[in-house]
mmCIF file of C-alpha atoms and ligand atoms in Angstrom:
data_model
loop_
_atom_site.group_PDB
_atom_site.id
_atom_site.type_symbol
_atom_site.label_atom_id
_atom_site.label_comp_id
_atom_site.label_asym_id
_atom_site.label_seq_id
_atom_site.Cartn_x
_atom_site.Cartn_y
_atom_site.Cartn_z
ATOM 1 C CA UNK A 1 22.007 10.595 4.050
ATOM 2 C CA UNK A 2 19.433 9.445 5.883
ATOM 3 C CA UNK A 3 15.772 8.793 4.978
ATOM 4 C CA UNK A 4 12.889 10.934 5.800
ATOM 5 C CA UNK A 5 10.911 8.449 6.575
ATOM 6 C CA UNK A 6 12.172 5.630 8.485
ATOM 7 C CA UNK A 7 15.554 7.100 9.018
ATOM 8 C CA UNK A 8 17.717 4.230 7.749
ATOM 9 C CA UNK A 9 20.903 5.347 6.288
ATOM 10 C CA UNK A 10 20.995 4.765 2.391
ATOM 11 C CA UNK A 11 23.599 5.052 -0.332
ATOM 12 C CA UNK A 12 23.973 7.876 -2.357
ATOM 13 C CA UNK A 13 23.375 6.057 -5.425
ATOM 14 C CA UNK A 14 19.526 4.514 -3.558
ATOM 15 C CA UNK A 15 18.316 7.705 -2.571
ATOM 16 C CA UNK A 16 15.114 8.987 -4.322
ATOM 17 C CA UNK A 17 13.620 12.094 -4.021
ATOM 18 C CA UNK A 18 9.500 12.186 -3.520
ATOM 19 C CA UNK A 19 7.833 15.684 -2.549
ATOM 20 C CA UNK A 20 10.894 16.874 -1.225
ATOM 21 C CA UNK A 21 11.755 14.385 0.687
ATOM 22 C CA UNK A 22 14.681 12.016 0.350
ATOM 23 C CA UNK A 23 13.560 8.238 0.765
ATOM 24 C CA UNK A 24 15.191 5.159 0.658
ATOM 25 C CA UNK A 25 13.795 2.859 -2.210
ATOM 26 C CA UNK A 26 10.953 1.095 0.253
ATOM 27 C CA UNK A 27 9.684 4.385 1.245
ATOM 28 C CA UNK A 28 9.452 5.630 -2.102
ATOM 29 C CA UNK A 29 7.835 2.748 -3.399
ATOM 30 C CA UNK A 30 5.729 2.774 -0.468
ATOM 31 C CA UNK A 31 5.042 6.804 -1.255
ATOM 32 C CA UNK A 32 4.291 5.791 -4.654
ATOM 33 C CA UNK A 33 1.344 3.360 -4.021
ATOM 34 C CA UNK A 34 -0.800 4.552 -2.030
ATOM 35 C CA UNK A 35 -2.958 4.013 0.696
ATOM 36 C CA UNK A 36 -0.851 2.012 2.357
ATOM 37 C CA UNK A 37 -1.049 -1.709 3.310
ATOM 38 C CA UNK A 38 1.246 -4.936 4.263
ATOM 39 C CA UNK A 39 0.597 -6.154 1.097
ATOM 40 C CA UNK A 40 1.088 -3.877 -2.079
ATOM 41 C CA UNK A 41 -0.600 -6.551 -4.165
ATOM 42 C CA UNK A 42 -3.532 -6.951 -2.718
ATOM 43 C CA UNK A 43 -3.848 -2.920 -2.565
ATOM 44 C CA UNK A 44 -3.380 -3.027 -5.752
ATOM 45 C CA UNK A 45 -5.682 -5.556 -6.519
ATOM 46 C CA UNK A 46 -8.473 -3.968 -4.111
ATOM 47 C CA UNK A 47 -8.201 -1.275 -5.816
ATOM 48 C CA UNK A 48 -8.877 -2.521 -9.283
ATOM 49 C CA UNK A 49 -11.505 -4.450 -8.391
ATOM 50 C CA UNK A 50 -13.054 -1.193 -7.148
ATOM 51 C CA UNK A 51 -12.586 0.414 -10.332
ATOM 52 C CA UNK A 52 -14.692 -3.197 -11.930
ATOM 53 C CA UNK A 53 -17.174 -2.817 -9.502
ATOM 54 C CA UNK A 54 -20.821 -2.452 -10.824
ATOM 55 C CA UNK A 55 -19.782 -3.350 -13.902
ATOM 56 C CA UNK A 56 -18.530 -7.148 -13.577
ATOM 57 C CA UNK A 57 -15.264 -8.114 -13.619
ATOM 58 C CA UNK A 58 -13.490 -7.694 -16.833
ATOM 59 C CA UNK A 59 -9.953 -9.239 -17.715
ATOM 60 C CA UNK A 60 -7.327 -7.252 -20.118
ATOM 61 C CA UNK A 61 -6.432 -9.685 -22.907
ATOM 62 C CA UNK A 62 -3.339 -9.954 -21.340
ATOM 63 C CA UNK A 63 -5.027 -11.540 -18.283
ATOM 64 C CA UNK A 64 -7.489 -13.816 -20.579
ATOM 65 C CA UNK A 65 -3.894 -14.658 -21.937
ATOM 66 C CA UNK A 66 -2.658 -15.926 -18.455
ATOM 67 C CA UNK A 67 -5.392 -18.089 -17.801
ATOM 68 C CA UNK A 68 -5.562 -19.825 -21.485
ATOM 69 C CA UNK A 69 -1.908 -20.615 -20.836
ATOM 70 C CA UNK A 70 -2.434 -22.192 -16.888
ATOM 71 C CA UNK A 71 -5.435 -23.811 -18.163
ATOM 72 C CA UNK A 72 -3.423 -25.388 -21.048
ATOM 73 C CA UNK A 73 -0.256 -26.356 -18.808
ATOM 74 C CA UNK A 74 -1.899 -27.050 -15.873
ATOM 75 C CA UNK A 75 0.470 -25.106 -14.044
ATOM 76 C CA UNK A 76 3.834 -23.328 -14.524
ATOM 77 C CA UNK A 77 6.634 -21.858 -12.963
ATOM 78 C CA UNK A 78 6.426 -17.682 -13.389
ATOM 79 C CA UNK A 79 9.862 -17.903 -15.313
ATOM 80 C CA UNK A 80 8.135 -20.418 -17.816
ATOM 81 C CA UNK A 81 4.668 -18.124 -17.773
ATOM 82 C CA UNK A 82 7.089 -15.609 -18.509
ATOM 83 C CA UNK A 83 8.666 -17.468 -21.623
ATOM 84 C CA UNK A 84 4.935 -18.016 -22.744
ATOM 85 C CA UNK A 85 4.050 -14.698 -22.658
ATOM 86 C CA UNK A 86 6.473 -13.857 -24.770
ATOM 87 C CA UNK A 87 8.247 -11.010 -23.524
ATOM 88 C CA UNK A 88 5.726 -9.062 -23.165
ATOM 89 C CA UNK A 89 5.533 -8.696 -19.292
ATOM 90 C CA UNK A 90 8.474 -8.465 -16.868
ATOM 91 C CA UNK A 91 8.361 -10.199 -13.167
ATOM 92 C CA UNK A 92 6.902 -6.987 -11.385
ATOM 93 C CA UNK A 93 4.398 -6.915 -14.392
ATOM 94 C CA UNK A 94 3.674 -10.335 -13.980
ATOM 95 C CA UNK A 95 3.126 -10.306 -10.479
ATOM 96 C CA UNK A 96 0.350 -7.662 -10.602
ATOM 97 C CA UNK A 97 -1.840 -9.281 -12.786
ATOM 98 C CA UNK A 98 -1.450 -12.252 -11.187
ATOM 99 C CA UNK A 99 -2.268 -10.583 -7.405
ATOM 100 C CA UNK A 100 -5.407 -9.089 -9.785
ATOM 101 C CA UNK A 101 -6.819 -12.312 -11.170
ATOM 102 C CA UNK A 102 -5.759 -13.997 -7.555
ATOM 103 C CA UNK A 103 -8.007 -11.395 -5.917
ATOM 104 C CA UNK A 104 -10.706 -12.622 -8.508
ATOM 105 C CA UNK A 105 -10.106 -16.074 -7.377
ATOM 106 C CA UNK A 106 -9.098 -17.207 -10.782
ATOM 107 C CA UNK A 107 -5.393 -18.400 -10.040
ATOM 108 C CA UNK A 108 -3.116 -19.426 -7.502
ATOM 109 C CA UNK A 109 0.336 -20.400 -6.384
ATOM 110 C CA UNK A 110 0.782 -23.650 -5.635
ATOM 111 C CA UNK A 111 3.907 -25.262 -4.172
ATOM 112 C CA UNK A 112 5.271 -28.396 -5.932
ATOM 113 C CA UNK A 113 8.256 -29.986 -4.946
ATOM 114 C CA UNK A 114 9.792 -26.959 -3.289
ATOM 115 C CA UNK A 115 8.979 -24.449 -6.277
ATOM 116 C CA UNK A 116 6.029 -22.172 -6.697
ATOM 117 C CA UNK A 117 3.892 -22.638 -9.600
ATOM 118 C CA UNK A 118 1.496 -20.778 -10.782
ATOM 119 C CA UNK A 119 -2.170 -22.272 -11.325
ATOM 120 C CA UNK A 120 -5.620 -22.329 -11.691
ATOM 121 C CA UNK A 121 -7.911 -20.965 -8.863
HETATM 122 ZN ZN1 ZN B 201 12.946 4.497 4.261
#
């Protein structure tokens, strides 16, 4: 099987189906997220800072959570963000609030001896 959209062949077990169309699992992600851009965080971000527009910038408590933690380590590692969190975001999770606050110029990645950490802005 083939996918409709950028015709690369895919397993059986990879295909998804979106509007009657079979897609390999970029295109339907892709499909899913609209409009379409390089970078799906900084849609994604764009488009929730849209949504804050006119009325400031709020952060979820979750987000408030993120930045109490960098501010107290100073900088972490996502696994270790993770671990601080307490289970209650996975990695995808974690990466789109952290594209969000990025976007809002409150954190950052930072390299550090070869490994990313995550910081404040
Ligand atoms: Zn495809």
């Amino acid at each position: 099987m083939q996918c409709h959209r950028c015709q690369t062949e895919i397993d059986p077990e990879e295909e998804k189906e979106h509007l009657n169309q079979v897609l390999c699992e970029d295109c339907y992600m892709d499909a899913l997220s609209p409009p379409k851009g390089c970078d799906p965080w900084a849609v994604y971000s764009a488009k929730n800072l849209e949504q804050h527009a006119g009325s400031g910038i709020t952060l979820t408590p979750l987000q408030s959570e993120i930045l109490r933690i960098l501010k107290e380590t100073g900088g972490v590692e996502p696994p270790a963000l993770l671990q601080e969190l307490a289970g209650k975001l996975t990695i995808p999770q974690l990466e789109r609030e952290f594209a969000t606050l990025r976007h809002m110029e409150k954190v950052r990645g930072e390299r550090r001896e070869g490994k990313i950490f995550l910081r404040l802005w």
